[in-house]
mmCIF file of C-alpha atoms in Angstrom:
data_model
loop_
_atom_site.group_PDB
_atom_site.id
_atom_site.type_symbol
_atom_site.label_atom_id
_atom_site.label_comp_id
_atom_site.label_asym_id
_atom_site.label_seq_id
_atom_site.Cartn_x
_atom_site.Cartn_y
_atom_site.Cartn_z
ATOM 1 C CA UNK A 1 -2.843 -39.633 -29.092
ATOM 2 C CA UNK A 2 -1.778 -36.034 -28.928
ATOM 3 C CA UNK A 3 -3.362 -33.119 -27.080
ATOM 4 C CA UNK A 4 -3.919 -31.449 -30.472
ATOM 5 C CA UNK A 5 -6.183 -34.268 -31.450
ATOM 6 C CA UNK A 6 -8.360 -33.584 -28.417
ATOM 7 C CA UNK A 7 -8.399 -29.801 -29.119
ATOM 8 C CA UNK A 8 -9.466 -30.496 -32.829
ATOM 9 C CA UNK A 9 -12.239 -32.957 -31.631
ATOM 10 C CA UNK A 10 -13.526 -30.453 -29.007
ATOM 11 C CA UNK A 11 -13.577 -27.630 -31.570
ATOM 12 C CA UNK A 12 -15.668 -29.719 -34.076
ATOM 13 C CA UNK A 13 -17.953 -31.000 -31.387
ATOM 14 C CA UNK A 14 -18.696 -27.460 -30.248
ATOM 15 C CA UNK A 15 -19.342 -26.119 -33.741
ATOM 16 C CA UNK A 16 -20.736 -29.262 -35.465
ATOM 17 C CA UNK A 17 -19.280 -27.834 -38.579
ATOM 18 C CA UNK A 18 -15.802 -28.644 -39.896
ATOM 19 C CA UNK A 19 -15.431 -25.415 -41.833
ATOM 20 C CA UNK A 20 -16.312 -23.222 -38.945
ATOM 21 C CA UNK A 21 -14.194 -25.194 -36.604
ATOM 22 C CA UNK A 22 -11.202 -25.060 -38.918
ATOM 23 C CA UNK A 23 -11.388 -21.234 -39.208
ATOM 24 C CA UNK A 24 -11.335 -20.971 -35.377
ATOM 25 C CA UNK A 25 -8.389 -23.339 -35.327
ATOM 26 C CA UNK A 26 -6.665 -21.248 -38.109
ATOM 27 C CA UNK A 27 -6.343 -24.208 -40.405
ATOM 28 C CA UNK A 28 -8.009 -25.606 -43.449
ATOM 29 C CA UNK A 29 -10.985 -27.948 -43.195
ATOM 30 C CA UNK A 30 -9.297 -30.871 -45.069
ATOM 31 C CA UNK A 31 -6.369 -31.320 -42.645
ATOM 32 C CA UNK A 32 -8.861 -31.063 -39.621
ATOM 33 C CA UNK A 33 -10.959 -33.790 -41.044
ATOM 34 C CA UNK A 34 -7.860 -36.010 -41.509
ATOM 35 C CA UNK A 35 -6.888 -35.406 -37.797
ATOM 36 C CA UNK A 36 -10.380 -36.372 -36.704
ATOM 37 C CA UNK A 37 -10.171 -39.587 -38.687
ATOM 38 C CA UNK A 38 -6.701 -40.328 -37.244
ATOM 39 C CA UNK A 39 -8.266 -39.985 -33.665
ATOM 40 C CA UNK A 40 -11.296 -42.185 -34.701
ATOM 41 C CA UNK A 41 -8.860 -44.866 -35.970
ATOM 42 C CA UNK A 42 -6.721 -44.712 -32.852
ATOM 43 C CA UNK A 43 -9.775 -44.954 -30.444
ATOM 44 C CA UNK A 44 -11.492 -47.543 -32.578
ATOM 45 C CA UNK A 45 -14.768 -45.502 -32.512
ATOM 46 C CA UNK A 46 -16.439 -43.228 -34.982
ATOM 47 C CA UNK A 47 -16.960 -39.865 -33.210
ATOM 48 C CA UNK A 48 -19.069 -38.037 -35.719
ATOM 49 C CA UNK A 49 -21.867 -38.854 -38.131
ATOM 50 C CA UNK A 50 -21.159 -36.740 -41.302
ATOM 51 C CA UNK A 51 -23.286 -36.052 -44.459
ATOM 52 C CA UNK A 52 -23.298 -33.251 -46.862
ATOM 53 C CA UNK A 53 -25.610 -31.096 -44.638
ATOM 54 C CA UNK A 54 -25.048 -32.138 -41.044
ATOM 55 C CA UNK A 55 -22.374 -33.145 -38.495
ATOM 56 C CA UNK A 56 -23.579 -34.981 -35.398
ATOM 57 C CA UNK A 57 -21.793 -36.556 -32.426
ATOM 58 C CA UNK A 58 -22.135 -40.359 -32.215
ATOM 59 C CA UNK A 59 -22.767 -41.920 -28.862
ATOM 60 C CA UNK A 60 -18.947 -42.483 -28.591
ATOM 61 C CA UNK A 61 -18.385 -38.789 -29.487
ATOM 62 C CA UNK A 62 -20.815 -37.677 -26.841
ATOM 63 C CA UNK A 63 -19.019 -39.827 -24.319
ATOM 64 C CA UNK A 64 -15.643 -38.502 -25.237
ATOM 65 C CA UNK A 65 -16.484 -34.798 -25.157
ATOM 66 C CA UNK A 66 -16.689 -34.222 -21.340
ATOM 67 C CA UNK A 67 -13.499 -36.393 -20.992
ATOM 68 C CA UNK A 68 -11.644 -34.343 -23.537
ATOM 69 C CA UNK A 69 -12.724 -31.100 -22.088
ATOM 70 C CA UNK A 70 -11.630 -32.238 -18.609
ATOM 71 C CA UNK A 71 -8.160 -33.177 -19.954
ATOM 72 C CA UNK A 72 -7.730 -29.962 -21.751
ATOM 73 C CA UNK A 73 -8.845 -27.881 -18.744
ATOM 74 C CA UNK A 74 -6.333 -29.668 -16.575
ATOM 75 C CA UNK A 75 -3.531 -29.027 -19.146
ATOM 76 C CA UNK A 76 -4.475 -25.442 -19.599
ATOM 77 C CA UNK A 77 -4.472 -24.795 -15.746
ATOM 78 C CA UNK A 78 -0.913 -26.015 -15.281
ATOM 79 C CA UNK A 79 0.739 -22.627 -15.694
ATOM 80 C CA UNK A 80 -1.537 -20.785 -13.195
ATOM 81 C CA UNK A 81 -1.669 -23.670 -10.726
ATOM 82 C CA UNK A 82 2.164 -23.699 -10.763
ATOM 83 C CA UNK A 83 2.289 -19.870 -10.397
ATOM 84 C CA UNK A 84 -0.163 -20.044 -7.456
ATOM 85 C CA UNK A 85 1.811 -22.789 -5.758
ATOM 86 C CA UNK A 86 5.167 -21.121 -6.047
ATOM 87 C CA UNK A 87 4.304 -17.446 -5.385
ATOM 88 C CA UNK A 88 4.213 -16.138 -1.781
ATOM 89 C CA UNK A 89 0.780 -16.397 -0.093
ATOM 90 C CA UNK A 90 -1.081 -13.059 0.144
ATOM 91 C CA UNK A 91 -2.314 -12.024 3.475
ATOM 92 C CA UNK A 92 -5.684 -10.185 3.760
ATOM 93 C CA UNK A 93 -5.550 -7.023 5.863
ATOM 94 C CA UNK A 94 -8.662 -5.000 6.843
ATOM 95 C CA UNK A 95 -8.235 -1.267 6.590
ATOM 96 C CA UNK A 96 -10.735 0.888 8.423
ATOM 97 C CA UNK A 97 -12.401 3.817 6.461
ATOM 98 C CA UNK A 98 -14.566 6.523 8.131
ATOM 99 C CA UNK A 99 -17.332 8.300 6.132
ATOM 100 C CA UNK A 100 -16.627 11.134 3.648
ATOM 101 C CA UNK A 101 -13.109 10.131 2.654
ATOM 102 C CA UNK A 102 -11.767 12.473 -0.105
ATOM 103 C CA UNK A 103 -11.229 10.857 -3.534
ATOM 104 C CA UNK A 104 -7.606 11.913 -3.518
ATOM 105 C CA UNK A 105 -7.035 10.076 -0.394
ATOM 106 C CA UNK A 106 -8.790 6.984 -1.799
ATOM 107 C CA UNK A 107 -6.355 7.208 -4.740
ATOM 108 C CA UNK A 108 -3.397 7.181 -2.328
ATOM 109 C CA UNK A 109 -4.803 4.239 -0.462
ATOM 110 C CA UNK A 110 -5.263 2.371 -3.796
ATOM 111 C CA UNK A 111 -1.566 3.164 -4.533
ATOM 112 C CA UNK A 112 -0.740 1.690 -1.162
ATOM 113 C CA UNK A 113 -2.726 -1.478 -1.877
ATOM 114 C CA UNK A 114 -1.044 -1.761 -5.225
ATOM 115 C CA UNK A 115 2.443 -1.208 -3.818
ATOM 116 C CA UNK A 116 2.086 -4.103 -1.329
ATOM 117 C CA UNK A 117 -0.237 -6.195 -3.511
ATOM 118 C CA UNK A 118 2.148 -9.083 -4.083
ATOM 119 C CA UNK A 119 2.071 -9.983 -0.425
ATOM 120 C CA UNK A 120 -1.108 -8.330 0.996
ATOM 121 C CA UNK A 121 -4.706 -7.968 -0.071
ATOM 122 C CA UNK A 122 -6.075 -4.774 1.540
ATOM 123 C CA UNK A 123 -9.844 -4.726 2.038
ATOM 124 C CA UNK A 124 -11.685 -1.791 3.332
ATOM 125 C CA UNK A 125 -13.944 -1.746 6.403
ATOM 126 C CA UNK A 126 -16.324 1.195 7.060
ATOM 127 C CA UNK A 127 -17.208 2.806 10.411
ATOM 128 C CA UNK A 128 -16.937 5.729 12.630
ATOM 129 C CA UNK A 129 -13.444 6.873 13.679
ATOM 130 C CA UNK A 130 -13.572 5.912 17.383
ATOM 131 C CA UNK A 131 -14.856 2.366 16.635
ATOM 132 C CA UNK A 132 -12.343 1.836 13.848
ATOM 133 C CA UNK A 133 -9.562 2.868 16.219
ATOM 134 C CA UNK A 134 -10.762 0.437 18.886
ATOM 135 C CA UNK A 135 -10.807 -2.283 16.284
ATOM 136 C CA UNK A 136 -7.063 -1.512 15.449
ATOM 137 C CA UNK A 137 -6.217 -1.692 19.124
ATOM 138 C CA UNK A 138 -7.797 -5.089 19.617
ATOM 139 C CA UNK A 139 -6.479 -6.531 16.266
ATOM 140 C CA UNK A 140 -9.821 -6.737 14.439
ATOM 141 C CA UNK A 141 -8.426 -4.248 11.856
ATOM 142 C CA UNK A 142 -4.718 -4.027 10.683
ATOM 143 C CA UNK A 143 -4.876 -0.264 10.041
ATOM 144 C CA UNK A 144 -7.399 2.492 9.928
ATOM 145 C CA UNK A 145 -7.878 5.948 8.520
ATOM 146 C CA UNK A 146 -9.166 8.170 11.407
ATOM 147 C CA UNK A 147 -10.268 11.748 11.878
ATOM 148 C CA UNK A 148 -7.759 13.273 14.223
ATOM 149 C CA UNK A 149 -7.215 13.706 17.144
ATOM 150 C CA UNK A 150 -7.797 10.297 18.599
ATOM 151 C CA UNK A 151 -6.993 9.137 22.164
ATOM 152 C CA UNK A 152 -3.351 9.034 22.986
ATOM 153 C CA UNK A 153 -3.051 5.237 23.190
ATOM 154 C CA UNK A 154 0.683 4.552 23.566
ATOM 155 C CA UNK A 155 0.251 1.368 21.575
ATOM 156 C CA UNK A 156 -0.632 3.196 18.475
ATOM 157 C CA UNK A 157 1.376 5.063 15.832
ATOM 158 C CA UNK A 158 -0.177 7.570 13.394
ATOM 159 C CA UNK A 159 0.846 9.109 10.043
ATOM 160 C CA UNK A 160 -0.771 12.361 8.895
ATOM 161 C CA UNK A 161 -2.280 11.811 5.442
ATOM 162 C CA UNK A 162 -4.601 14.626 4.750
ATOM 163 C CA UNK A 163 -5.795 18.102 5.814
ATOM 164 C CA UNK A 164 -9.145 19.461 4.598
ATOM 165 C CA UNK A 165 -10.485 22.981 4.966
ATOM 166 C CA UNK A 166 -13.903 23.215 6.455
ATOM 167 C CA UNK A 167 -16.699 25.797 5.698
ATOM 168 C CA UNK A 168 -20.172 26.834 6.817
ATOM 169 C CA UNK A 169 -22.976 24.814 5.360
ATOM 170 C CA UNK A 170 -25.821 27.516 5.270
ATOM 171 C CA UNK A 171 -29.235 27.986 3.821
ATOM 172 C CA UNK A 172 -28.560 29.612 0.431
ATOM 173 C CA UNK A 173 -31.571 31.896 0.544
ATOM 174 C CA UNK A 174 -30.300 33.414 3.759
ATOM 175 C CA UNK A 175 -26.895 34.335 2.280
ATOM 176 C CA UNK A 176 -27.492 34.902 -1.450
ATOM 177 C CA UNK A 177 -24.492 35.582 -3.720
ATOM 178 C CA UNK A 178 -22.019 35.264 -0.834
ATOM 179 C CA UNK A 179 -18.409 34.086 -1.403
ATOM 180 C CA UNK A 180 -17.597 33.845 2.402
ATOM 181 C CA UNK A 181 -19.157 34.414 5.739
ATOM 182 C CA UNK A 182 -18.174 35.578 9.202
ATOM 183 C CA UNK A 183 -18.950 33.509 12.248
ATOM 184 C CA UNK A 184 -20.901 36.232 13.876
ATOM 185 C CA UNK A 185 -23.445 36.200 11.009
ATOM 186 C CA UNK A 186 -24.464 32.717 12.094
ATOM 187 C CA UNK A 187 -25.363 33.570 15.596
ATOM 188 C CA UNK A 188 -29.076 33.586 14.706
ATOM 189 C CA UNK A 189 -28.952 30.078 13.485
ATOM 190 C CA UNK A 190 -28.635 26.824 15.587
ATOM 191 C CA UNK A 191 -25.487 24.764 14.876
ATOM 192 C CA UNK A 192 -26.225 21.190 13.616
ATOM 193 C CA UNK A 193 -23.256 19.004 14.439
ATOM 194 C CA UNK A 194 -22.065 16.066 12.399
ATOM 195 C CA UNK A 195 -24.227 12.911 12.306
ATOM 196 C CA UNK A 196 -23.936 10.674 15.328
ATOM 197 C CA UNK A 197 -22.318 7.928 13.281
ATOM 198 C CA UNK A 198 -19.285 10.119 12.382
ATOM 199 C CA UNK A 199 -19.057 12.334 15.536
ATOM 200 C CA UNK A 200 -15.596 12.076 16.966
ATOM 201 C CA UNK A 201 -13.185 14.017 19.118
ATOM 202 C CA UNK A 202 -12.561 16.706 16.540
ATOM 203 C CA UNK A 203 -16.175 17.641 15.994
ATOM 204 C CA UNK A 204 -16.970 17.524 19.812
ATOM 205 C CA UNK A 205 -13.993 20.008 20.167
ATOM 206 C CA UNK A 206 -15.380 22.032 17.286
ATOM 207 C CA UNK A 207 -18.744 22.286 19.073
ATOM 208 C CA UNK A 208 -17.153 23.590 22.190
ATOM 209 C CA UNK A 209 -15.085 26.138 20.294
ATOM 210 C CA UNK A 210 -18.087 27.458 18.554
ATOM 211 C CA UNK A 211 -19.888 27.815 21.908
ATOM 212 C CA UNK A 212 -16.870 29.842 23.252
ATOM 213 C CA UNK A 213 -17.085 32.011 20.051
ATOM 214 C CA UNK A 214 -20.719 32.916 20.658
ATOM 215 C CA UNK A 215 -22.645 30.148 18.794
ATOM 216 C CA UNK A 216 -24.870 29.019 21.597
ATOM 217 C CA UNK A 217 -27.936 27.556 19.898
ATOM 218 C CA UNK A 218 -27.992 23.864 19.010
ATOM 219 C CA UNK A 219 -30.226 21.581 17.114
ATOM 220 C CA UNK A 220 -30.403 17.895 18.137
ATOM 221 C CA UNK A 221 -30.323 15.671 15.104
ATOM 222 C CA UNK A 222 -30.139 12.290 16.792
ATOM 223 C CA UNK A 223 -29.374 9.483 14.239
ATOM 224 C CA UNK A 224 -29.649 11.840 11.308
ATOM 225 C CA UNK A 225 -27.186 11.128 8.383
ATOM 226 C CA UNK A 226 -25.425 13.606 6.192
ATOM 227 C CA UNK A 227 -28.542 14.056 4.069
ATOM 228 C CA UNK A 228 -30.585 14.631 7.229
ATOM 229 C CA UNK A 229 -28.267 17.499 8.256
ATOM 230 C CA UNK A 230 -28.555 18.971 4.732
ATOM 231 C CA UNK A 231 -32.414 18.830 5.063
ATOM 232 C CA UNK A 232 -32.277 20.810 8.374
ATOM 233 C CA UNK A 233 -29.936 23.363 6.905
ATOM 234 C CA UNK A 234 -32.015 23.667 3.663
ATOM 235 C CA UNK A 235 -35.110 24.393 5.708
ATOM 236 C CA UNK A 236 -33.420 27.450 7.332
ATOM 237 C CA UNK A 237 -33.332 26.022 10.822
ATOM 238 C CA UNK A 238 -29.552 25.603 11.317
ATOM 239 C CA UNK A 239 -26.030 25.768 9.830
ATOM 240 C CA UNK A 240 -23.419 23.060 9.866
ATOM 241 C CA UNK A 241 -19.691 22.807 9.177
ATOM 242 C CA UNK A 242 -18.393 20.393 6.553
ATOM 243 C CA UNK A 243 -15.624 20.004 3.937
ATOM 244 C CA UNK A 244 -15.127 22.973 1.491
ATOM 245 C CA UNK A 245 -13.726 21.031 -1.513
ATOM 246 C CA UNK A 246 -16.356 20.413 -4.088
ATOM 247 C CA UNK A 247 -14.847 17.042 -4.852
ATOM 248 C CA UNK A 248 -15.535 15.775 -1.220
ATOM 249 C CA UNK A 249 -18.147 12.953 -1.269
ATOM 250 C CA UNK A 250 -20.019 14.870 1.533
ATOM 251 C CA UNK A 251 -20.913 17.465 -1.098
ATOM 252 C CA UNK A 252 -23.192 14.834 -2.768
ATOM 253 C CA UNK A 253 -25.625 15.359 0.184
ATOM 254 C CA UNK A 254 -26.256 19.065 -0.647
ATOM 255 C CA UNK A 255 -29.713 20.137 -1.458
ATOM 256 C CA UNK A 256 -30.711 23.062 -3.723
ATOM 257 C CA UNK A 257 -31.129 25.566 -0.874
ATOM 258 C CA UNK A 258 -27.734 24.660 0.556
ATOM 259 C CA UNK A 259 -24.335 26.477 0.086
ATOM 260 C CA UNK A 260 -20.950 25.823 1.608
ATOM 261 C CA UNK A 261 -18.971 29.028 2.220
ATOM 262 C CA UNK A 262 -15.510 29.581 3.560
ATOM 263 C CA UNK A 263 -15.224 31.539 6.875
ATOM 264 C CA UNK A 264 -13.643 34.956 6.695
ATOM 265 C CA UNK A 265 -12.619 34.894 10.402
ATOM 266 C CA UNK A 266 -12.514 31.280 11.406
ATOM 267 C CA UNK A 267 -10.264 28.592 9.897
ATOM 268 C CA UNK A 268 -11.329 25.033 10.994
ATOM 269 C CA UNK A 269 -9.431 22.169 9.352
ATOM 270 C CA UNK A 270 -10.060 18.395 9.577
ATOM 271 C CA UNK A 271 -7.008 16.285 9.771
ATOM 272 C CA UNK A 272 -7.010 12.623 8.722
ATOM 273 C CA UNK A 273 -4.341 10.052 9.858
ATOM 274 C CA UNK A 274 -3.463 6.439 9.163
ATOM 275 C CA UNK A 275 -3.182 4.480 12.401
ATOM 276 C CA UNK A 276 -1.603 1.122 13.353
ATOM 277 C CA UNK A 277 -0.315 -0.738 16.343
ATOM 278 C CA UNK A 278 3.359 -0.278 16.998
ATOM 279 C CA UNK A 279 4.059 -3.846 17.742
ATOM 280 C CA UNK A 280 2.792 -4.903 14.317
ATOM 281 C CA UNK A 281 4.944 -2.192 12.506
ATOM 282 C CA UNK A 282 8.425 -2.677 14.077
ATOM 283 C CA UNK A 283 9.572 -6.073 13.210
ATOM 284 C CA UNK A 284 5.887 -7.275 12.958
ATOM 285 C CA UNK A 285 3.555 -8.311 10.173
ATOM 286 C CA UNK A 286 2.760 -4.728 9.032
ATOM 287 C CA UNK A 287 6.350 -3.538 8.803
ATOM 288 C CA UNK A 288 6.343 -3.604 4.839
ATOM 289 C CA UNK A 289 2.943 -1.916 4.635
ATOM 290 C CA UNK A 290 3.832 0.845 7.111
ATOM 291 C CA UNK A 291 7.017 1.502 5.200
ATOM 292 C CA UNK A 292 5.139 1.779 1.936
ATOM 293 C CA UNK A 293 2.667 4.167 3.594
ATOM 294 C CA UNK A 294 5.500 6.463 4.742
ATOM 295 C CA UNK A 295 6.759 6.689 1.190
ATOM 296 C CA UNK A 296 3.290 7.268 -0.351
ATOM 297 C CA UNK A 297 2.364 9.914 2.276
ATOM 298 C CA UNK A 298 5.713 11.610 2.497
ATOM 299 C CA UNK A 299 3.770 14.741 1.686
ATOM 300 C CA UNK A 300 0.290 14.722 3.282
ATOM 301 C CA UNK A 301 -2.608 15.763 1.013
ATOM 302 C CA UNK A 302 -4.418 19.116 1.346
ATOM 303 C CA UNK A 303 -7.827 20.050 0.077
#
């Protein structure tokens, strides 16, 4: 018995039509019928009841069908099973990702994952910068993107990967037709900081800097999200500060009465870095990944 006999049998059993099965097998119906008869003779059982209008499986044919399928599945899986057995095992790495990551940065991270894909499978894990950095320190995450600056933990290394210009998020009806804004023009509004979930050292420092520059009023937003901040700004109660680039995902939270304007006299920028533990990079399990990251981010992104 040859494997082709089993393939022919399964094809006819699936179609219950010799002509249709023959077309799928790229052969004529007559040779296919002869091969089935050869198989029946070899097995000593009739596998199909045939007349001029119908083809039906006999009890022997019904019994053979799952056996034949199983044999063919085993044979067809030989190549990939062999490949899986002989190729190096892939290690899963968790990469921390804070909110609002720019799409260009996501593309670079995809390129990193592809570059090391033969040995590592990189999966992303969301969270706020400070929690993500803590998770890298204690080994729960292999690497993380983080809004800089972060604490100066000597166990960590960081690679700058992106710099984003920030602008004022203002009520559009208060500043119609404007292309930029001066910081002093916002003194009548309260400042609504970033949502609690994404607040980090940079935004705390920005809050202090604004206070020193004369922006004294604050609005407490508690556990509000980006859309909550946009709601407060849209109502005319406050302004906020966020990414200027129209492609930033944070822009998706803008409401109709919200505009993002560059400052004419203030130039905040949000820096993002890729962090990992030194002991895992230098002769450790992340050495290949970190080397690839240095190549991919040889020139940090700007937006």
